[in-house]
Amino acid sequence: MSALARRAAAILWKDILSETRTRQGFTAMLSFAALVLFMFSFAIGVDNDLLGRLAGGLLWVAIVFTGTLSLGRTFQNEELAGGTRLLRLYPGDVRAIYLGKLAGNLVVLAALEVVLFPAAAILYGVDFAAQAGPLLLVAALGTFGFSVIGTFFSALTVHLRARELLLPLLLFPALVPVVLASVGATEAFLAGDPLGRATGWLRLLASYDVILFVVCVWIFPVVLEE
Amino acid sequence: MNLAVVAEGVTRRFGRRWALRGVDLAVPRGAVVALLGANGTGKTTLLRVVSTLLRPTAGRVQVLGHALPAGEDEIRARAAFMTAGGHAYEELTGVENLRFAARMSGKTASDDDLRGALAAVDLGGAADVPVRAWSTGMRQRLELARLRLRPLELVLLDEPFVSLDEDGVGLVHEAVRGWREAGAAVVIASHRVDDATRHADEVVRLVGGRVAAGTA
């Protein structure tokens, strides 16, 4: 394992250990996500056909809203521990900090989706299991894109006074391609992909993920500069 | 003279406020320098510049042979900065905090090594207790334990005596003696003049972001 990977793994280990000790953040996120899914269900009412058609979009809105809560906490524990910038005092590439935090967000969101997908299937009456493989790919790519840019903006806003407001303001516009492609691919797969549109959405999602990842990793050291 | 730190005309501005105004500083290897001054005179800012955390607005800084910003990574591997508030994760125990620090420094430390470092600062009994249950003084001792994990050539201490009891202050003095004997340069920024100057080979007093005449 390279020094960069070892240091990123150390940050992931520390964050997961802290999270499992408190569980406050994850429990609150899970409750919020369930609330969002229920609210959509109540708002649309008993029209099962409409709920089924909108299920992909509603699910991704729930993931984005709940994930934003998680992103806001990404660097806050560093601030409580004395400051994110103190991590820069350790020798080695500071990109390890970004990669470790990104991995932590991926783990939290994956754990969240393990609960959200079945919950949405029950509430909205859709059969995710029939397209489990393709939907798993969409979830992986969508979650990766969301986490890549979210982790970056979380670092960028951590020292700002109005960070709770600024994080979603910066994040949501940048997420438009990720959400569009994730929702498009999810809905296409749920409908059996009769027009073969899913592949196009997946290509867009994968391309955007790669571009975002390269750019965010490249410029992350500047974010930690004072 | 073999110098660990050379700062020439270092200036640092935060917005419209000048924290440092043309500071010159020379710290020989194996020497202890006490950095004194009232609140807001630039002591912490100067340490942050030397530690590579902060870039100066103007001026030249050379640390362990590297002219900043070059060689920052090499400097971080050979130097350490103990901040006033400490750097500890509340939900992790003392051993886990040290294990994290060791891994981030690229060091492999056994459980015995980590517990030994904690025992050396009288934290052996709290090694498996989450830091959230610790006092401020214990956290300060944890910082000392963190510095003991690797050999250092430059040690920057920002208010190292704050929150420590008499034994804790003694541990800082013992550590400073040890570093000096090992040939490391030590810079101590503190309000506690007696403690900061006890081992000092040189005293530098900052006033309004400048070195006061006759103290460097």
Short mmCIF file of C-alpha atoms in Angstrom, two decimals:
data_model
loop_
_atom_site.label_atom_id
_atom_site.label_comp_id
_atom_site.label_asym_id
_atom_site.label_seq_id
_atom_site.Cartn_x
_atom_site.Cartn_y
_atom_site.Cartn_z
CA MET A 1 0.00 0.00 0.00
CA SER A 2 1.36 3.42 -0.89
CA ALA A 3 1.96 6.12 1.74
CA LEU A 4 -0.96 8.09 0.31
CA ALA A 5 -3.32 5.12 0.63
CA ARG A 6 -2.07 4.33 4.15
CA ARG A 7 -2.74 7.87 5.34
CA ALA A 8 -6.16 7.96 3.66
CA ALA A 9 -6.94 4.63 5.36
CA ALA A 10 -5.87 6.11 8.72
CA ILE A 11 -8.36 8.97 8.30
CA LEU A 12 -11.11 6.55 7.24
CA TRP A 13 -10.37 4.31 10.25
CA LYS A 14 -10.47 7.26 12.63
CA ASP A 15 -13.73 8.67 11.20
CA ILE A 16 -15.54 5.32 11.13
CA LEU A 17 -14.41 4.58 14.69
CA SER A 18 -15.67 7.99 15.87
CA GLU A 19 -18.99 7.52 14.05
CA THR A 20 -19.59 4.03 15.42
CA ARG A 21 -18.91 5.30 18.95
CA THR A 22 -21.54 8.07 18.78
CA ARG A 23 -23.97 6.88 16.07
CA GLN A 24 -25.75 10.22 16.57
CA GLY A 25 -25.08 11.46 13.07
CA PHE A 26 -26.10 8.28 11.28
CA THR A 27 -29.25 7.79 13.34
CA ALA A 28 -30.33 11.38 12.68
CA MET A 29 -29.63 10.98 8.94
CA LEU A 30 -31.62 7.77 8.78
CA SER A 31 -34.58 9.37 10.54
CA PHE A 32 -34.42 12.37 8.20
CA ALA A 33 -34.26 10.15 5.11
CA ALA A 34 -37.28 8.14 6.28
CA LEU A 35 -39.13 11.40 6.89
CA VAL A 36 -38.37 12.65 3.36
CA LEU A 37 -39.57 9.38 1.79
CA PHE A 38 -42.77 9.46 3.87
CA MET A 39 -43.44 13.12 3.02
CA PHE A 40 -43.27 12.43 -0.72
CA SER A 41 -45.51 9.44 -0.25
CA PHE A 42 -48.09 11.50 1.65
CA ALA A 43 -47.83 14.42 -0.79
CA ILE A 44 -48.52 12.26 -3.86
CA GLY A 45 -51.21 10.24 -2.12
CA VAL A 46 -52.58 6.85 -3.16
CA ASP A 47 -51.78 7.11 -6.87
CA ASN A 48 -49.54 4.04 -7.06
CA ASP A 49 -48.81 4.41 -10.77
CA LEU A 50 -47.56 7.97 -10.28
CA LEU A 51 -45.53 6.96 -7.21
CA GLY A 52 -43.93 4.13 -9.19
CA ARG A 53 -43.04 6.43 -12.08
CA LEU A 54 -41.53 9.04 -9.77
CA ALA A 55 -39.82 6.55 -7.45
CA GLY A 56 -36.36 6.98 -8.98
CA GLY A 57 -36.47 10.76 -8.67
CA LEU A 58 -37.91 10.74 -5.15
CA LEU A 59 -35.30 8.26 -4.00
CA TRP A 60 -32.41 10.36 -5.32
CA VAL A 61 -33.84 13.54 -3.82
CA ALA A 62 -33.93 11.75 -0.45
CA ILE A 63 -30.33 10.56 -0.93
CA VAL A 64 -29.11 14.07 -1.88
CA PHE A 65 -30.91 15.83 0.99
CA THR A 66 -29.77 13.29 3.57
CA GLY A 67 -26.29 13.05 2.11
CA THR A 68 -25.90 16.81 2.43
CA LEU A 69 -26.36 16.42 6.18
CA SER A 70 -23.53 13.90 6.20
CA LEU A 71 -21.29 16.16 4.10
CA GLY A 72 -21.77 19.03 6.53
CA ARG A 73 -20.26 16.88 9.25
CA THR A 74 -17.29 15.69 7.19
CA PHE A 75 -14.79 18.25 8.43
CA GLN A 76 -16.63 19.42 11.54
CA ASN A 77 -15.07 16.69 13.70
CA GLU A 78 -11.66 17.98 12.59
CA GLU A 79 -12.60 21.46 13.75
CA LEU A 80 -13.68 20.06 17.13
CA ALA A 81 -10.35 18.26 17.36
CA GLY A 82 -8.36 21.44 16.89
CA GLY A 83 -8.68 22.33 13.22
CA THR A 84 -8.67 20.70 9.80
CA ARG A 85 -5.48 22.54 8.88
CA LEU A 86 -3.58 20.78 11.66
CA LEU A 87 -3.85 17.61 9.58
CA ARG A 88 -1.52 19.36 7.14
CA LEU A 89 1.24 19.20 9.75
CA TYR A 90 1.63 15.49 9.13
CA PRO A 91 4.19 14.73 6.44
CA GLY A 92 2.97 13.46 3.09
CA ASP A 93 0.57 14.44 0.35
CA VAL A 94 -2.40 16.39 1.78
CA ARG A 95 -4.60 14.75 -0.86
CA ALA A 96 -4.71 11.79 1.54
CA ILE A 97 -7.01 13.91 3.72
CA TYR A 98 -9.43 14.35 0.83
CA LEU A 99 -9.31 10.68 -0.15
CA GLY A 100 -9.83 9.52 3.44
CA LYS A 101 -12.79 11.86 3.95
CA LEU A 102 -14.23 10.85 0.56
CA ALA A 103 -14.00 7.17 1.52
CA GLY A 104 -15.74 7.93 4.82
CA ASN A 105 -18.62 9.68 3.04
CA LEU A 106 -18.94 6.77 0.61
CA VAL A 107 -19.20 4.28 3.49
CA VAL A 108 -21.85 6.36 5.30
CA LEU A 109 -23.91 6.91 2.13
CA ALA A 110 -23.65 3.24 1.14
CA ALA A 111 -24.93 2.25 4.59
CA LEU A 112 -27.76 4.76 4.20
CA GLU A 113 -28.73 3.43 0.78
CA VAL A 114 -28.83 -0.15 2.08
CA VAL A 115 -31.82 1.04 4.14
CA LEU A 116 -33.25 3.62 1.71
CA PHE A 117 -33.64 1.39 -1.35
CA PRO A 118 -35.78 -1.28 0.39
CA ALA A 119 -37.73 1.43 2.22
CA ALA A 120 -38.50 3.19 -1.07
CA ALA A 121 -39.43 -0.13 -2.69
CA ILE A 122 -42.03 -0.76 0.03
CA LEU A 123 -43.37 2.80 0.21
CA TYR A 124 -43.58 3.43 -3.52
CA GLY A 125 -44.44 -0.11 -4.58
CA VAL A 126 -41.54 -0.59 -7.01
CA ASP A 127 -39.50 -3.73 -7.60
CA PHE A 128 -35.82 -2.76 -7.34
CA ALA A 129 -34.82 -6.42 -7.00
CA ALA A 130 -35.76 -7.20 -10.62
CA GLN A 131 -33.05 -4.77 -11.82
CA ALA A 132 -30.70 -5.18 -8.86
CA GLY A 133 -27.44 -5.37 -10.85
CA PRO A 134 -27.95 -2.29 -13.07
CA LEU A 135 -29.42 -0.29 -10.17
CA LEU A 136 -26.44 -1.17 -8.01
CA LEU A 137 -24.19 0.30 -10.71
CA VAL A 138 -26.30 3.49 -10.87
CA ALA A 139 -26.23 3.79 -7.07
CA ALA A 140 -22.44 3.30 -7.00
CA LEU A 141 -21.76 5.89 -9.72
CA GLY A 142 -24.29 8.39 -8.37
CA THR A 143 -23.05 8.07 -4.81
CA PHE A 144 -19.45 8.42 -5.93
CA GLY A 145 -20.17 11.61 -7.91
CA PHE A 146 -22.15 13.08 -5.03
CA SER A 147 -19.42 12.27 -2.51
CA VAL A 148 -16.56 13.50 -4.70
CA ILE A 149 -17.95 16.98 -5.13
CA GLY A 150 -19.63 17.08 -1.73
CA THR A 151 -16.44 16.26 0.16
CA PHE A 152 -14.63 18.97 -1.78
CA PHE A 153 -17.23 21.66 -1.04
CA SER A 154 -17.42 20.53 2.57
CA ALA A 155 -13.69 21.29 2.93
CA LEU A 156 -14.10 24.56 1.07
CA THR A 157 -16.87 25.84 3.37
CA VAL A 158 -15.71 24.45 6.73
CA HIS A 159 -14.19 27.75 7.87
CA LEU A 160 -17.06 29.93 6.68
CA ARG A 161 -19.55 31.32 9.17
CA ALA A 162 -22.61 30.54 7.07
CA ARG A 163 -21.34 27.11 6.01
CA GLU A 164 -24.68 25.34 6.63
CA LEU A 165 -26.26 27.66 4.07
CA LEU A 166 -23.36 27.92 1.65
CA LEU A 167 -22.67 24.19 1.34
CA PRO A 168 -26.02 23.35 -0.33
CA LEU A 169 -25.91 26.62 -2.31
CA LEU A 170 -22.58 25.64 -3.86
CA LEU A 171 -23.25 21.92 -3.97
CA PHE A 172 -26.66 21.62 -5.59
CA PRO A 173 -25.86 23.42 -8.87
CA ALA A 174 -22.71 21.34 -9.28
CA LEU A 175 -24.71 18.19 -8.61
CA VAL A 176 -27.22 18.75 -11.41
CA PRO A 177 -25.51 16.41 -13.92
CA VAL A 178 -25.06 13.70 -11.23
CA VAL A 179 -28.69 13.86 -10.10
CA LEU A 180 -30.06 14.11 -13.66
CA ALA A 181 -28.08 11.11 -14.84
CA SER A 182 -28.76 9.05 -11.69
CA VAL A 183 -32.50 9.70 -11.83
CA GLY A 184 -32.61 9.14 -15.60
CA ALA A 185 -30.75 5.83 -15.36
CA THR A 186 -32.77 4.64 -12.35
CA GLU A 187 -36.10 5.41 -14.02
CA ALA A 188 -34.98 3.85 -17.28
CA PHE A 189 -33.93 0.61 -15.58
CA LEU A 190 -37.11 0.50 -13.47
CA ALA A 191 -39.15 0.81 -16.68
CA GLY A 192 -37.18 -2.06 -18.24
CA ASP A 193 -35.17 0.36 -20.41
CA PRO A 194 -37.37 -0.08 -23.53
CA LEU A 195 -35.68 2.82 -25.38
CA GLY A 196 -32.13 1.94 -24.39
CA ARG A 197 -31.60 5.31 -22.69
CA ALA A 198 -29.96 3.95 -19.55
CA THR A 199 -26.57 3.41 -21.18
CA GLY A 200 -26.39 7.05 -22.22
CA TRP A 201 -27.16 8.22 -18.69
CA LEU A 202 -24.56 5.83 -17.27
CA ARG A 203 -21.92 7.13 -19.68
CA LEU A 204 -22.70 10.71 -18.70
CA LEU A 205 -22.57 9.80 -15.02
CA ALA A 206 -19.28 7.91 -15.30
CA SER A 207 -17.66 10.68 -17.36
CA TYR A 208 -18.75 13.39 -14.93
CA ASP A 209 -17.51 11.28 -11.99
CA VAL A 210 -14.07 10.88 -13.54
CA ILE A 211 -13.74 14.57 -14.42
CA LEU A 212 -14.93 15.67 -10.96
CA PHE A 213 -12.61 13.25 -9.20
CA VAL A 214 -9.53 14.37 -11.13
CA VAL A 215 -10.29 18.08 -10.67
CA CYS A 216 -11.14 17.80 -6.95
CA VAL A 217 -8.07 15.69 -6.13
CA TRP A 218 -5.89 18.05 -8.16
CA ILE A 219 -6.94 21.30 -6.51
CA PHE A 220 -7.70 20.04 -2.98
CA PRO A 221 -4.32 21.17 -1.50
CA VAL A 222 -5.24 24.78 -2.33
CA VAL A 223 -8.44 24.46 -0.28
CA LEU A 224 -6.44 23.82 2.90
CA GLU A 225 -4.11 26.76 2.37
CA GLU A 226 -4.51 29.75 4.67
CA MET B 1 26.52 28.52 12.94
CA ASN B 2 24.18 25.66 12.00
CA LEU B 3 20.72 27.18 12.04
CA ALA B 4 17.44 25.28 12.21
CA VAL B 5 15.32 28.36 11.50
CA VAL B 6 16.21 31.59 9.73
CA ALA B 7 13.48 34.19 9.24
CA GLU B 8 14.19 37.49 7.52
CA GLY B 9 11.72 40.35 7.30
CA VAL B 10 8.74 38.06 7.82
CA THR B 11 5.47 39.89 7.43
CA ARG B 12 1.99 38.46 7.66
CA ARG B 13 -1.30 40.26 7.19
CA PHE B 14 -4.81 38.98 7.96
CA GLY B 15 -7.16 41.21 5.99
CA ARG B 16 -6.28 44.72 7.14
CA ARG B 17 -4.53 43.63 10.33
CA TRP B 18 -0.79 43.11 10.38
CA ALA B 19 0.15 40.19 12.65
CA LEU B 20 3.88 40.27 11.84
CA ARG B 21 5.86 43.26 10.60
CA GLY B 22 9.31 42.36 9.37
CA VAL B 23 10.35 39.80 11.97
CA ASP B 24 13.90 38.45 11.93
CA LEU B 25 14.64 35.25 13.84
CA ALA B 26 17.53 32.78 13.97
CA VAL B 27 17.28 29.52 15.90
CA PRO B 28 20.47 27.43 16.09
CA ARG B 29 20.23 23.63 16.15
CA GLY B 30 20.39 22.31 19.69
CA ALA B 31 19.25 25.62 21.15
CA VAL B 32 16.14 26.67 23.03
CA VAL B 33 14.56 30.01 22.12
CA ALA B 34 11.86 31.58 24.27
CA LEU B 35 9.36 33.65 22.32
CA LEU B 36 7.66 36.10 24.65
CA GLY B 37 5.04 38.78 24.19
CA ALA B 38 1.55 39.89 25.12
CA ASN B 39 -1.61 38.54 23.49
CA GLY B 40 -1.86 39.38 19.79
CA THR B 41 1.79 40.25 19.30
CA GLY B 42 2.29 37.55 16.67
CA LYS B 43 3.89 34.66 18.58
CA THR B 44 1.48 32.00 17.32
CA THR B 45 1.48 33.47 13.80
CA LEU B 46 5.27 33.26 13.70
CA LEU B 47 5.20 29.62 14.86
CA ARG B 48 2.55 28.81 12.25
CA VAL B 49 4.72 30.33 9.53
CA VAL B 50 7.77 28.36 10.65
CA SER B 51 5.71 25.15 10.96
CA THR B 52 4.62 25.53 7.27
CA LEU B 53 0.96 25.98 8.22
CA LEU B 54 0.88 29.60 7.10
CA ARG B 55 2.64 31.39 4.26
CA PRO B 56 4.07 34.82 5.01
CA THR B 57 2.79 37.84 3.11
CA ALA B 58 6.41 38.90 2.61
CA GLY B 59 9.87 37.90 3.81
CA ARG B 60 12.05 34.79 3.64
CA VAL B 61 11.93 31.75 5.89
CA GLN B 62 14.40 28.89 5.89
CA VAL B 63 13.61 25.83 8.02
CA LEU B 64 15.96 22.85 8.43
CA GLY B 65 17.83 23.91 5.30
CA HIS B 66 14.74 24.40 3.11
CA ALA B 67 13.69 27.83 1.88
CA LEU B 68 9.90 27.85 2.26
CA PRO B 69 7.64 27.03 0.54
CA ALA B 70 10.08 24.45 -0.88
CA GLY B 71 10.61 21.27 1.12
CA GLU B 72 7.48 21.60 3.22
CA ASP B 73 6.93 17.87 3.29
CA GLU B 74 10.51 17.20 4.42
CA ILE B 75 10.16 19.82 7.16
CA ARG B 76 6.91 18.28 8.42
CA ALA B 77 8.64 14.92 8.69
CA ARG B 78 11.43 16.35 10.86
CA ALA B 79 9.60 19.03 12.84
CA ALA B 80 6.58 19.16 15.13
CA PHE B 81 4.23 21.90 16.23
CA MET B 82 2.39 21.58 19.55
CA THR B 83 -0.58 23.93 19.38
CA ALA B 84 -2.12 25.58 22.41
CA GLY B 85 -5.49 23.84 22.10
CA GLY B 86 -4.07 20.44 21.23
CA HIS B 87 -5.20 18.07 18.53
CA ALA B 88 -7.25 15.17 19.83
CA TYR B 89 -10.37 13.34 18.73
CA GLU B 90 -13.01 13.19 21.46
CA GLU B 91 -14.44 9.75 20.67
CA LEU B 92 -11.06 8.05 20.38
CA THR B 93 -9.10 6.82 23.37
CA GLY B 94 -5.60 8.01 24.18
CA VAL B 95 -4.02 4.98 22.50
CA GLU B 96 -6.23 5.38 19.43
CA ASN B 97 -5.35 9.07 19.12
CA LEU B 98 -1.66 8.22 19.23
CA ARG B 99 -2.12 5.35 16.76
CA PHE B 100 -3.77 7.79 14.35
CA ALA B 101 -0.90 10.26 14.78
CA ALA B 102 1.67 7.53 14.18
CA ARG B 103 -0.09 6.28 11.04
CA MET B 104 -0.42 9.80 9.67
CA SER B 105 3.30 10.33 10.30
CA GLY B 106 4.07 7.16 8.35
CA LYS B 107 5.37 5.38 11.47
CA THR B 108 4.61 1.89 12.62
CA ALA B 109 4.11 1.92 16.37
CA SER B 110 3.25 -1.15 18.41
CA ASP B 111 0.62 -1.08 21.12
CA ASP B 112 3.46 -1.19 23.67
CA ASP B 113 5.14 1.82 22.07
CA LEU B 114 1.92 3.83 22.22
CA ARG B 115 1.16 2.85 25.82
CA GLY B 116 4.79 3.60 26.72
CA ALA B 117 4.48 7.10 25.26
CA LEU B 118 1.31 7.67 27.29
CA ALA B 119 2.86 6.25 30.47
CA ALA B 120 5.82 8.61 30.02
CA VAL B 121 3.45 11.56 30.46
CA ASP B 122 1.55 9.88 33.32
CA LEU B 123 -1.45 8.97 31.17
CA GLY B 124 -0.98 5.22 31.38
CA GLY B 125 -4.13 4.79 33.46
CA ALA B 126 -6.26 6.72 30.96
CA ALA B 127 -4.90 5.02 27.84
CA ASP B 128 -8.19 3.28 27.02
CA VAL B 129 -10.52 6.09 28.07
CA PRO B 130 -12.10 8.26 25.33
CA VAL B 131 -10.54 11.72 25.27
CA ARG B 132 -13.96 13.37 25.76
CA ALA B 133 -13.70 12.32 29.42
CA TRP B 134 -10.25 13.90 29.82
CA SER B 135 -9.36 17.22 31.40
CA THR B 136 -7.67 20.00 29.41
CA GLY B 137 -4.40 19.26 31.18
CA MET B 138 -4.58 15.58 30.19
CA ARG B 139 -5.12 16.60 26.57
CA GLN B 140 -2.05 18.80 26.80
CA ARG B 141 -0.07 15.80 28.08
CA LEU B 142 -1.40 13.77 25.14
CA GLU B 143 0.20 16.36 22.86
CA LEU B 144 3.51 15.77 24.61
CA ALA B 145 3.08 12.02 24.13
CA ARG B 146 2.38 12.59 20.42
CA LEU B 147 5.69 14.44 20.07
CA ARG B 148 7.51 11.50 21.65
CA LEU B 149 6.49 9.15 18.83
CA ARG B 150 9.23 10.19 16.43
CA PRO B 151 12.68 11.79 16.48
CA LEU B 152 12.53 15.55 15.90
CA GLU B 153 14.97 18.19 14.73
CA LEU B 154 12.73 21.18 15.37
CA VAL B 155 10.04 21.47 18.04
CA LEU B 156 7.64 24.42 18.13
CA LEU B 157 5.67 24.73 21.36
CA ASP B 158 2.78 27.18 21.57
CA GLU B 159 1.77 27.85 25.19
CA PRO B 160 2.91 24.37 26.32
CA PHE B 161 2.40 25.12 30.03
CA VAL B 162 -1.25 26.16 29.81
CA SER B 163 -3.65 23.99 31.86
CA LEU B 164 -0.84 21.82 33.21
CA ASP B 165 -0.31 21.12 36.89
CA GLU B 166 3.13 21.25 38.49
CA ASP B 167 3.99 17.70 37.42
CA GLY B 168 2.81 18.44 33.90
CA VAL B 169 4.99 21.55 33.70
CA GLY B 170 7.87 19.38 34.88
CA LEU B 171 7.17 16.95 32.02
CA VAL B 172 7.44 19.79 29.50
CA HIS B 173 10.78 20.89 30.99
CA GLU B 174 12.04 17.32 30.91
CA ALA B 175 10.98 16.96 27.26
CA VAL B 176 12.64 20.28 26.30
CA ARG B 177 15.89 19.14 27.97
CA GLY B 178 15.68 15.84 26.10
CA TRP B 179 15.16 17.48 22.71
CA ARG B 180 18.02 19.89 23.27
CA GLU B 181 20.36 17.09 24.33
CA ALA B 182 19.35 15.22 21.17
CA GLY B 183 20.39 18.27 19.11
CA ALA B 184 16.92 19.53 18.24
CA ALA B 185 16.05 23.21 18.16
CA VAL B 186 13.15 24.19 20.41
CA VAL B 187 11.05 27.36 20.22
CA ILE B 188 8.72 28.02 23.15
CA ALA B 189 6.04 30.69 22.83
CA SER B 190 4.50 31.39 26.22
CA HIS B 191 3.19 34.00 28.61
CA ARG B 192 4.83 32.19 31.51
CA VAL B 193 8.17 33.94 31.43
CA ASP B 194 9.85 31.86 34.17
CA ASP B 195 8.97 28.53 32.58
CA ALA B 196 9.60 29.64 29.00
CA THR B 197 13.04 31.02 29.79
CA ARG B 198 14.23 28.27 32.17
CA HIS B 199 16.18 26.42 29.45
CA ALA B 200 16.36 29.29 26.98
CA ASP B 201 19.64 30.08 25.26
CA GLU B 202 18.00 33.12 23.75
CA VAL B 203 14.91 35.22 24.50
CA VAL B 204 12.98 36.99 21.75
CA ARG B 205 10.21 39.39 22.71
CA LEU B 206 7.55 40.39 20.19
CA VAL B 207 5.78 43.71 20.49
CA GLY B 208 3.10 44.68 17.95
CA GLY B 209 4.29 42.07 15.47
CA ARG B 210 7.92 43.24 15.65
CA VAL B 211 10.93 41.92 17.54
CA ALA B 212 11.57 44.28 20.44
CA ALA B 213 14.97 45.92 20.31
CA GLY B 214 17.75 44.08 22.08
CA THR B 215 15.95 40.77 22.54
CA ALA B 216 17.04 38.85 19.46
#
